[in-house]
mmCIF file of C-alpha atoms in Angstrom:
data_model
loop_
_atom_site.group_PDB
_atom_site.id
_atom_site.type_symbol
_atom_site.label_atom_id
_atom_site.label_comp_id
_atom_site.label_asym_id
_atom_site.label_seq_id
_atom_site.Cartn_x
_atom_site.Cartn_y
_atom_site.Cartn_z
ATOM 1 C CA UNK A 1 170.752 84.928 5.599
ATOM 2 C CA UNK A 2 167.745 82.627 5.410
ATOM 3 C CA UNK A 3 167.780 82.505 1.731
ATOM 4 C CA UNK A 4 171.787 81.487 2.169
ATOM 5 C CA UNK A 5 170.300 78.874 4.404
ATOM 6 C CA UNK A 6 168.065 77.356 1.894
ATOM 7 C CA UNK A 7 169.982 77.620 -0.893
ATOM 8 C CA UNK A 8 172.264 75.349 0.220
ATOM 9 C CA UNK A 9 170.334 73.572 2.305
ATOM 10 C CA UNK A 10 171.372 70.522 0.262
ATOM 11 C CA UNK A 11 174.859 70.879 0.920
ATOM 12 C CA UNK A 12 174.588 71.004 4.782
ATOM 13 C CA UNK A 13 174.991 68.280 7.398
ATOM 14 C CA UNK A 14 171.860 66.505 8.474
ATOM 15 C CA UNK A 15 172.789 67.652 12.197
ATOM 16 C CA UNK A 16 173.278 71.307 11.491
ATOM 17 C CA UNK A 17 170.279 70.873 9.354
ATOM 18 C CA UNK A 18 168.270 69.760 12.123
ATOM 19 C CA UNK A 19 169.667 71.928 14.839
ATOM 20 C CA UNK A 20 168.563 75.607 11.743
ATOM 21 C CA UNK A 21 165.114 73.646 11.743
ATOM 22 C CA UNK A 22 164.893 73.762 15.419
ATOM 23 C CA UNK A 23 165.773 77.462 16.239
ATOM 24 C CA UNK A 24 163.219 78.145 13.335
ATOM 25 C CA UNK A 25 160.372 76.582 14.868
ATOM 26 C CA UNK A 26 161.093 77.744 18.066
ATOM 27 C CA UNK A 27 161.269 81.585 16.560
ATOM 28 C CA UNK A 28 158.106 80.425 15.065
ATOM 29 C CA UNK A 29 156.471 79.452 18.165
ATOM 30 C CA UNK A 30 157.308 82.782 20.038
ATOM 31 C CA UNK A 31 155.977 84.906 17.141
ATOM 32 C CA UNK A 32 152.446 82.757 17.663
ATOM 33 C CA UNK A 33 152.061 82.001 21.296
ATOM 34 C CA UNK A 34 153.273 85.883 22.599
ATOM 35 C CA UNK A 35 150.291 87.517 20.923
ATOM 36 C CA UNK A 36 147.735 84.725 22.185
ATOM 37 C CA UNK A 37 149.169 85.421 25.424
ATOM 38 C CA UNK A 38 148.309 88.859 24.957
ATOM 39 C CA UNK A 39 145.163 88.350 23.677
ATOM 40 C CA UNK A 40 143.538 86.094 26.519
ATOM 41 C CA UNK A 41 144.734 88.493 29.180
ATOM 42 C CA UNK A 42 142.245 89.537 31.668
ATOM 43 C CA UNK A 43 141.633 93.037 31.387
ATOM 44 C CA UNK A 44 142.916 95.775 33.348
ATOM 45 C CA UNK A 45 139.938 97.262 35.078
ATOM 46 C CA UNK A 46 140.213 101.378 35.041
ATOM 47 C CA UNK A 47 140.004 102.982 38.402
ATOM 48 C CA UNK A 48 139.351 106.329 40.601
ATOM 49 C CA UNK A 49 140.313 107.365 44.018
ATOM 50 C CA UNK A 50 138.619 108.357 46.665
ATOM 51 C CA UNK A 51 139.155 109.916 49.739
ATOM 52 C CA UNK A 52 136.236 108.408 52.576
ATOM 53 C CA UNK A 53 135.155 110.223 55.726
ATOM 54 C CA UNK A 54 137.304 109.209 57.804
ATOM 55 C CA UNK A 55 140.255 110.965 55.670
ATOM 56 C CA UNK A 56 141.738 107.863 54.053
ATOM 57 C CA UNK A 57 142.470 107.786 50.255
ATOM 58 C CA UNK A 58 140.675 104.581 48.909
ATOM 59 C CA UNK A 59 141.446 103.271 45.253
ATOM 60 C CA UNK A 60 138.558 101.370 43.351
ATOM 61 C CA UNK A 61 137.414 100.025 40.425
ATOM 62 C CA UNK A 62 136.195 102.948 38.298
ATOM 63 C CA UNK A 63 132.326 101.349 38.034
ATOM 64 C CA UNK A 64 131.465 99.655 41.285
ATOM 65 C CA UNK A 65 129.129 96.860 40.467
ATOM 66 C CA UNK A 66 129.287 94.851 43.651
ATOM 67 C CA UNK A 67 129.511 95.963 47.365
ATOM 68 C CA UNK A 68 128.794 94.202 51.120
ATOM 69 C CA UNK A 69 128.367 96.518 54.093
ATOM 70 C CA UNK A 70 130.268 94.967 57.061
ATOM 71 C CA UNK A 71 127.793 96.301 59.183
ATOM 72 C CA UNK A 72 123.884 96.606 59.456
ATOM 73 C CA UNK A 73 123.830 100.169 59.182
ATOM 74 C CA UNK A 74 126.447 100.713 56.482
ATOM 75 C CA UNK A 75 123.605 98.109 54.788
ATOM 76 C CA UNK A 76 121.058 100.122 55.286
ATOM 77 C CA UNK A 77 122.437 102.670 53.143
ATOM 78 C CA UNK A 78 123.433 100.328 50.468
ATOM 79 C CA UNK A 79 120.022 98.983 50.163
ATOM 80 C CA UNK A 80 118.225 102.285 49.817
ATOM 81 C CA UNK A 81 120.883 103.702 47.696
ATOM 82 C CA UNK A 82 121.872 100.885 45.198
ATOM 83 C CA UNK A 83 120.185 97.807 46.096
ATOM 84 C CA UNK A 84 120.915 95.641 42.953
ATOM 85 C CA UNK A 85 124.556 96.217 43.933
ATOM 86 C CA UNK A 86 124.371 94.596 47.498
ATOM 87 C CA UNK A 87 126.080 91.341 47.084
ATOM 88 C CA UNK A 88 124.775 89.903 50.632
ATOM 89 C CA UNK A 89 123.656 90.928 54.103
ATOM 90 C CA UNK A 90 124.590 90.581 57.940
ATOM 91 C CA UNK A 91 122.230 88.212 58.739
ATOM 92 C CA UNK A 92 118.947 86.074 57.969
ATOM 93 C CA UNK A 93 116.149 88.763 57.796
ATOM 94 C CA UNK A 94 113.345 87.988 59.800
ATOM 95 C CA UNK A 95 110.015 87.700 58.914
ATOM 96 C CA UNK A 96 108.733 91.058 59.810
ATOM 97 C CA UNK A 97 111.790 92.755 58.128
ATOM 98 C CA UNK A 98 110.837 90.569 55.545
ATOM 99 C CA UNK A 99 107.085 92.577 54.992
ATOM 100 C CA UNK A 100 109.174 95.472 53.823
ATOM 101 C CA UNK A 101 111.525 94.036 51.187
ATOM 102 C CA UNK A 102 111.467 92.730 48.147
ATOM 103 C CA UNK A 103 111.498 89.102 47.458
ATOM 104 C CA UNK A 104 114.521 89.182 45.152
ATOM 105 C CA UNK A 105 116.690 90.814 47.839
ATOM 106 C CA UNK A 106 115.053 88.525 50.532
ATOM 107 C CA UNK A 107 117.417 85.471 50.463
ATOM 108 C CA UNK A 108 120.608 87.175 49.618
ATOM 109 C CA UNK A 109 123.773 85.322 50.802
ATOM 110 C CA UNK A 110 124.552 86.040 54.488
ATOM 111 C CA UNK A 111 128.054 87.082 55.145
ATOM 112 C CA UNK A 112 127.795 88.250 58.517
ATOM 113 C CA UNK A 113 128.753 91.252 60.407
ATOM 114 C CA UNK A 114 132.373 92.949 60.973
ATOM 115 C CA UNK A 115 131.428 95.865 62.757
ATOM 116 C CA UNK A 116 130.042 96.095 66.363
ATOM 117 C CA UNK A 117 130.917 93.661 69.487
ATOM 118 C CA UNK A 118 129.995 90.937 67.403
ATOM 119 C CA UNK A 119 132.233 90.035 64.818
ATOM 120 C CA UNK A 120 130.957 87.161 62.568
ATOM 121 C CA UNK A 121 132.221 87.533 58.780
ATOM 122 C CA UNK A 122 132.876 84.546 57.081
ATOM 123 C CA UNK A 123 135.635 86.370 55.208
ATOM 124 C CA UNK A 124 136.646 83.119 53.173
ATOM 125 C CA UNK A 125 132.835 83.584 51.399
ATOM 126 C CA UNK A 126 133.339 86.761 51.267
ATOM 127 C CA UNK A 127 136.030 87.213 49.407
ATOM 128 C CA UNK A 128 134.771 84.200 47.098
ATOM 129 C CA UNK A 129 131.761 86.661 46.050
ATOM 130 C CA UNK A 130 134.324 89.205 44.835
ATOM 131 C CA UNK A 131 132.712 92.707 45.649
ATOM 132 C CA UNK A 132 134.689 95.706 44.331
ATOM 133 C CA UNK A 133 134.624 97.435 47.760
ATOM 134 C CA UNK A 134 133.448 96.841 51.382
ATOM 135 C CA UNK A 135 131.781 99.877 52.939
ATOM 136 C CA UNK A 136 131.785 100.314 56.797
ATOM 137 C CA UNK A 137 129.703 102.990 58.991
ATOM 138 C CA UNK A 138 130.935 104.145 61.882
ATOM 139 C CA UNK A 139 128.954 106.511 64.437
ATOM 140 C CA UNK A 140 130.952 108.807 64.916
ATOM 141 C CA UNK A 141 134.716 107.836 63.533
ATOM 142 C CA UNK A 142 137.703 106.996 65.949
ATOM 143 C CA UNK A 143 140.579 105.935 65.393
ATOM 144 C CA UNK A 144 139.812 102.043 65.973
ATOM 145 C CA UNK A 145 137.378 102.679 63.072
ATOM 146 C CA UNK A 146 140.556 103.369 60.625
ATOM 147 C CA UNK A 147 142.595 100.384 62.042
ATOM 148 C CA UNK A 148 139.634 98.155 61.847
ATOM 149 C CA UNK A 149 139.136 99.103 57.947
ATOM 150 C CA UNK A 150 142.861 98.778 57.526
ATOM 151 C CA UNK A 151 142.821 95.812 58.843
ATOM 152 C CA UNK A 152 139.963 94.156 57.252
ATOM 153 C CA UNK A 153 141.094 95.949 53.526
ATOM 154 C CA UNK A 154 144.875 93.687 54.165
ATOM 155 C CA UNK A 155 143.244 90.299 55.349
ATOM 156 C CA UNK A 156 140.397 90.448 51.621
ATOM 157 C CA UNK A 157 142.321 92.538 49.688
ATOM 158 C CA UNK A 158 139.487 94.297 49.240
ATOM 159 C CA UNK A 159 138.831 97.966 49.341
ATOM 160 C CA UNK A 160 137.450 99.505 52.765
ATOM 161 C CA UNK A 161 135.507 102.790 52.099
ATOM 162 C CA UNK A 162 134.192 104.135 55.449
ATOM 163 C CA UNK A 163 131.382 106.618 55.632
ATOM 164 C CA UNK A 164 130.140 108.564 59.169
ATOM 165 C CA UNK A 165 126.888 106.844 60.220
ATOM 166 C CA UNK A 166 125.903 109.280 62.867
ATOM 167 C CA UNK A 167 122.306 110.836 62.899
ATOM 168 C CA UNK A 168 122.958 114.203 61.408
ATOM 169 C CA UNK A 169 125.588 112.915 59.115
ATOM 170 C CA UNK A 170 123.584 110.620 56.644
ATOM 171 C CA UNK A 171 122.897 113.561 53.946
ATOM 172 C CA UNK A 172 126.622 113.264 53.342
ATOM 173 C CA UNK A 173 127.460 110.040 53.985
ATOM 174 C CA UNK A 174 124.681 109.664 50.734
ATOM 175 C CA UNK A 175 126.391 112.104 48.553
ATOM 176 C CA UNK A 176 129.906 110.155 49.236
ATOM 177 C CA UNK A 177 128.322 106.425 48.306
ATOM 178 C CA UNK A 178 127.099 107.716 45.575
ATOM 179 C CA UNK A 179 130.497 108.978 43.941
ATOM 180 C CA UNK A 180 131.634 105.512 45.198
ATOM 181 C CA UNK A 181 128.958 103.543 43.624
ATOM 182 C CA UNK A 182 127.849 105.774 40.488
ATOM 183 C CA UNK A 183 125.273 106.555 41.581
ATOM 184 C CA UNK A 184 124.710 110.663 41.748
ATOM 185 C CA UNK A 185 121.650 110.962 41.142
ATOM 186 C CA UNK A 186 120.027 108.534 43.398
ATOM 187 C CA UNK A 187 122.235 109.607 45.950
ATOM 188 C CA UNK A 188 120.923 113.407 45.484
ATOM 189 C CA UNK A 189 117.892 112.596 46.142
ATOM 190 C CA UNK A 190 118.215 110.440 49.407
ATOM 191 C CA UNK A 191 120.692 113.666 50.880
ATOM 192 C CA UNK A 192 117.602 115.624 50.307
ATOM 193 C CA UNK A 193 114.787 113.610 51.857
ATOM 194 C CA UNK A 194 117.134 113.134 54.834
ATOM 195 C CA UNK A 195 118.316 116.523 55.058
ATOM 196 C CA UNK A 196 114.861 118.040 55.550
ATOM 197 C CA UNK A 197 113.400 115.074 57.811
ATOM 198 C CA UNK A 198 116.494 115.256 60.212
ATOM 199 C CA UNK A 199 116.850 119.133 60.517
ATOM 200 C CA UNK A 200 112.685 119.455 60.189
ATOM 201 C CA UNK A 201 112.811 117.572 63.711
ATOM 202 C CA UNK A 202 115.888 119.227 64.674
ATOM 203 C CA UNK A 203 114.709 122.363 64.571
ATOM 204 C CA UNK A 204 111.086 121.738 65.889
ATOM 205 C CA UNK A 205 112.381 120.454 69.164
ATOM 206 C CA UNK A 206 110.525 120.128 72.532
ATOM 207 C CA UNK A 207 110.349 123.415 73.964
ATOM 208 C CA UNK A 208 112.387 123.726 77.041
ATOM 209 C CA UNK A 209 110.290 123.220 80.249
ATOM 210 C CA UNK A 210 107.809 120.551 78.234
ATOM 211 C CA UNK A 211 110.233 118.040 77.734
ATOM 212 C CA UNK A 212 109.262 114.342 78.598
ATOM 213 C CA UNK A 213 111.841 111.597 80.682
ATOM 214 C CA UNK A 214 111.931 108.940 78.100
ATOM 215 C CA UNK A 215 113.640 105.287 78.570
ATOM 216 C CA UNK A 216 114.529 103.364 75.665
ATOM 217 C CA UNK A 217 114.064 99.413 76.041
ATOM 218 C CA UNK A 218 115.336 96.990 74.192
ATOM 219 C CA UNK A 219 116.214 93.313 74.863
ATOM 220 C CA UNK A 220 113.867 90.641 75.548
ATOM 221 C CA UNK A 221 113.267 92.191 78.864
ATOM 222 C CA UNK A 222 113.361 95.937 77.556
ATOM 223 C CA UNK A 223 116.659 96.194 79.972
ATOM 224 C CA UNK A 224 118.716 97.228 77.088
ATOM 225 C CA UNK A 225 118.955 100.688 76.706
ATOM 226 C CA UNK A 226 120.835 103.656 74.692
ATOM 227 C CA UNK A 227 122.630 105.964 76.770
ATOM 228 C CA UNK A 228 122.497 109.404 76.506
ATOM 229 C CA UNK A 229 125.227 110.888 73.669
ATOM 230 C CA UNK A 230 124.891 107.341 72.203
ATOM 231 C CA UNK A 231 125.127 106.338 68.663
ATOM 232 C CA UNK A 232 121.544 104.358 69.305
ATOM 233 C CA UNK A 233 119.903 107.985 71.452
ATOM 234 C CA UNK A 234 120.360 110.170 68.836
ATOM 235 C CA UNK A 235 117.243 110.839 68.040
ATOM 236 C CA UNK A 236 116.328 111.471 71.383
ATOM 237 C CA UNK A 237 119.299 114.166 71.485
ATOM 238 C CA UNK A 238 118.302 115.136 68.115
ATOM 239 C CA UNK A 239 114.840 116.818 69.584
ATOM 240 C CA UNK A 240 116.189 117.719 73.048
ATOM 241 C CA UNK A 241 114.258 114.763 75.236
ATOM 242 C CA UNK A 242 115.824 113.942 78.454
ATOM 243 C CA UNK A 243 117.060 110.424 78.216
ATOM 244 C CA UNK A 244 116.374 108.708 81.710
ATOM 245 C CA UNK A 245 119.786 106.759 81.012
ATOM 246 C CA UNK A 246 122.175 109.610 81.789
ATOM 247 C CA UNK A 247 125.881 108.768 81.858
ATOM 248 C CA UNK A 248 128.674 110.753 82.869
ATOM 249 C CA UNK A 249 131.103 108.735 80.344
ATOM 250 C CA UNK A 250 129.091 108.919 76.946
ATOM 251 C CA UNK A 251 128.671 104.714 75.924
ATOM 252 C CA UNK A 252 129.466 104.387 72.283
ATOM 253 C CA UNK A 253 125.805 101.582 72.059
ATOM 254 C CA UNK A 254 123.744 100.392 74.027
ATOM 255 C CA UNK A 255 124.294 99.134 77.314
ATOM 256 C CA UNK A 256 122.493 96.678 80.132
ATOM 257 C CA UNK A 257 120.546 98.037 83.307
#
């Protein structure tokens, strides 16, 4: 057909002439700009599923480079487990926190702190720094814990991966960030150093009869306390002491006296 075209190319009028030329460089055009298009398109990153401990099924990038805790605790684990992945922190550390860390994770960006009473994330900044997923700790998980991660997960678009922060969870809670993050091996070794320390106390607990009245103060004026069956007492549970702040309703922190 084309070599019809050309052949008697002479013979044609200039406007069907023009009007071939057109639809030729337009065919042209398609044939060039379609596989540019193609070729400058960002990559689609592979990825795995997970299911978190509170139960939900969590989809995220298959390596993890990048990750926030929206709480303090859920950064504690970060930082001992992956450090160089921790994007930011909760808040400014303080110069006696400071003694124990690093200077290059020192002034990390401060994104503030989802979790707790105090809710202070600058999710706009957040979001900006583009981790791959958001990990929360809860002590122990309830349901509010699941709508809160929900919640947060639709307002970033970000994956929510929630791990069980109690005492004589943390082993696990290890082994499960690191098939989030990659990293297994690490992660193997902090479920056994915590393993033995927790259940070496556990199991060496104060004989009945010798057991001490303790009070836990915190605050400015040490009038902050945490409760018995608290998420902040466990330890206190965890070798059998009798906490002087004795509730009948368990209080899920601490709590003013």
């Amino acid at each position: 057909l084309l070599g019809g075209i050309f052949m008697d190319v002479k013979k044609l009028p200039v406007k069907r002439l023009e009007a071939i030329i057109a639809v030729l460089l337009l065919i042209t055009s398609l044939v060039l700009i379609v596989p540019a298009q193609n070729l400058y398109a960002a990559p689609v990153k592979a990825t795995k599923t997970i299911v978190d401990m509170a139960g939900r099924t969590v989809t995220v990038n298959k390596t993890v480079t990048k990750v926030f805790g929206t709480g303090a605790n859920a950064t504690v684990y970060l930082y001992t487990l992956a450090p160089d992945k921790l994007i930011g922190t909760n808040y400014e550390f303080n110069s006696a926190e400071k003694a124990f860390i690093p200077k290059k994770y020192q002034n990390l960006p401060v994104f503030g702190n989802f979790s707790g009473s105090k809710t202070s994330t600058n999710l706009e900044a957040l979001i900006k720094a583009g981790p791959d997923v958001l990990v929360m700790a809860a002590s122990p998980i309830v349901q509010n814990d699941q709508e809160d991660a929900d919640k947060l997960q639709k307002q970033t678009g970000i994956p929510v991966f929630i791990i069980d922060g109690s005492l004589e969870k943390i082993p696990n809670a290890y082994l499960k960030l690191g098939e989030l993050l990659g990293e297994g091996a690490r992660a193997k070794k902090l479920y056994s150093y915590s393993f033995h320390a927790i259940n070496g106390v556990k199991y060496r607990a104060i004989p009945k009869g010798k057991q001490l009245t303790i009070f836990f103060g915190n605050g400015e004026k040490s009038l902050d306390t945490a409760p018995r069956g608290s998420s902040h007492g466990e330890a206190f549970d965890l070798v059998k002491a009798i906490n002087a702040a004795a509730l009948k309703n368990s209080a899920p922190g601490r709590i003013e006296v």
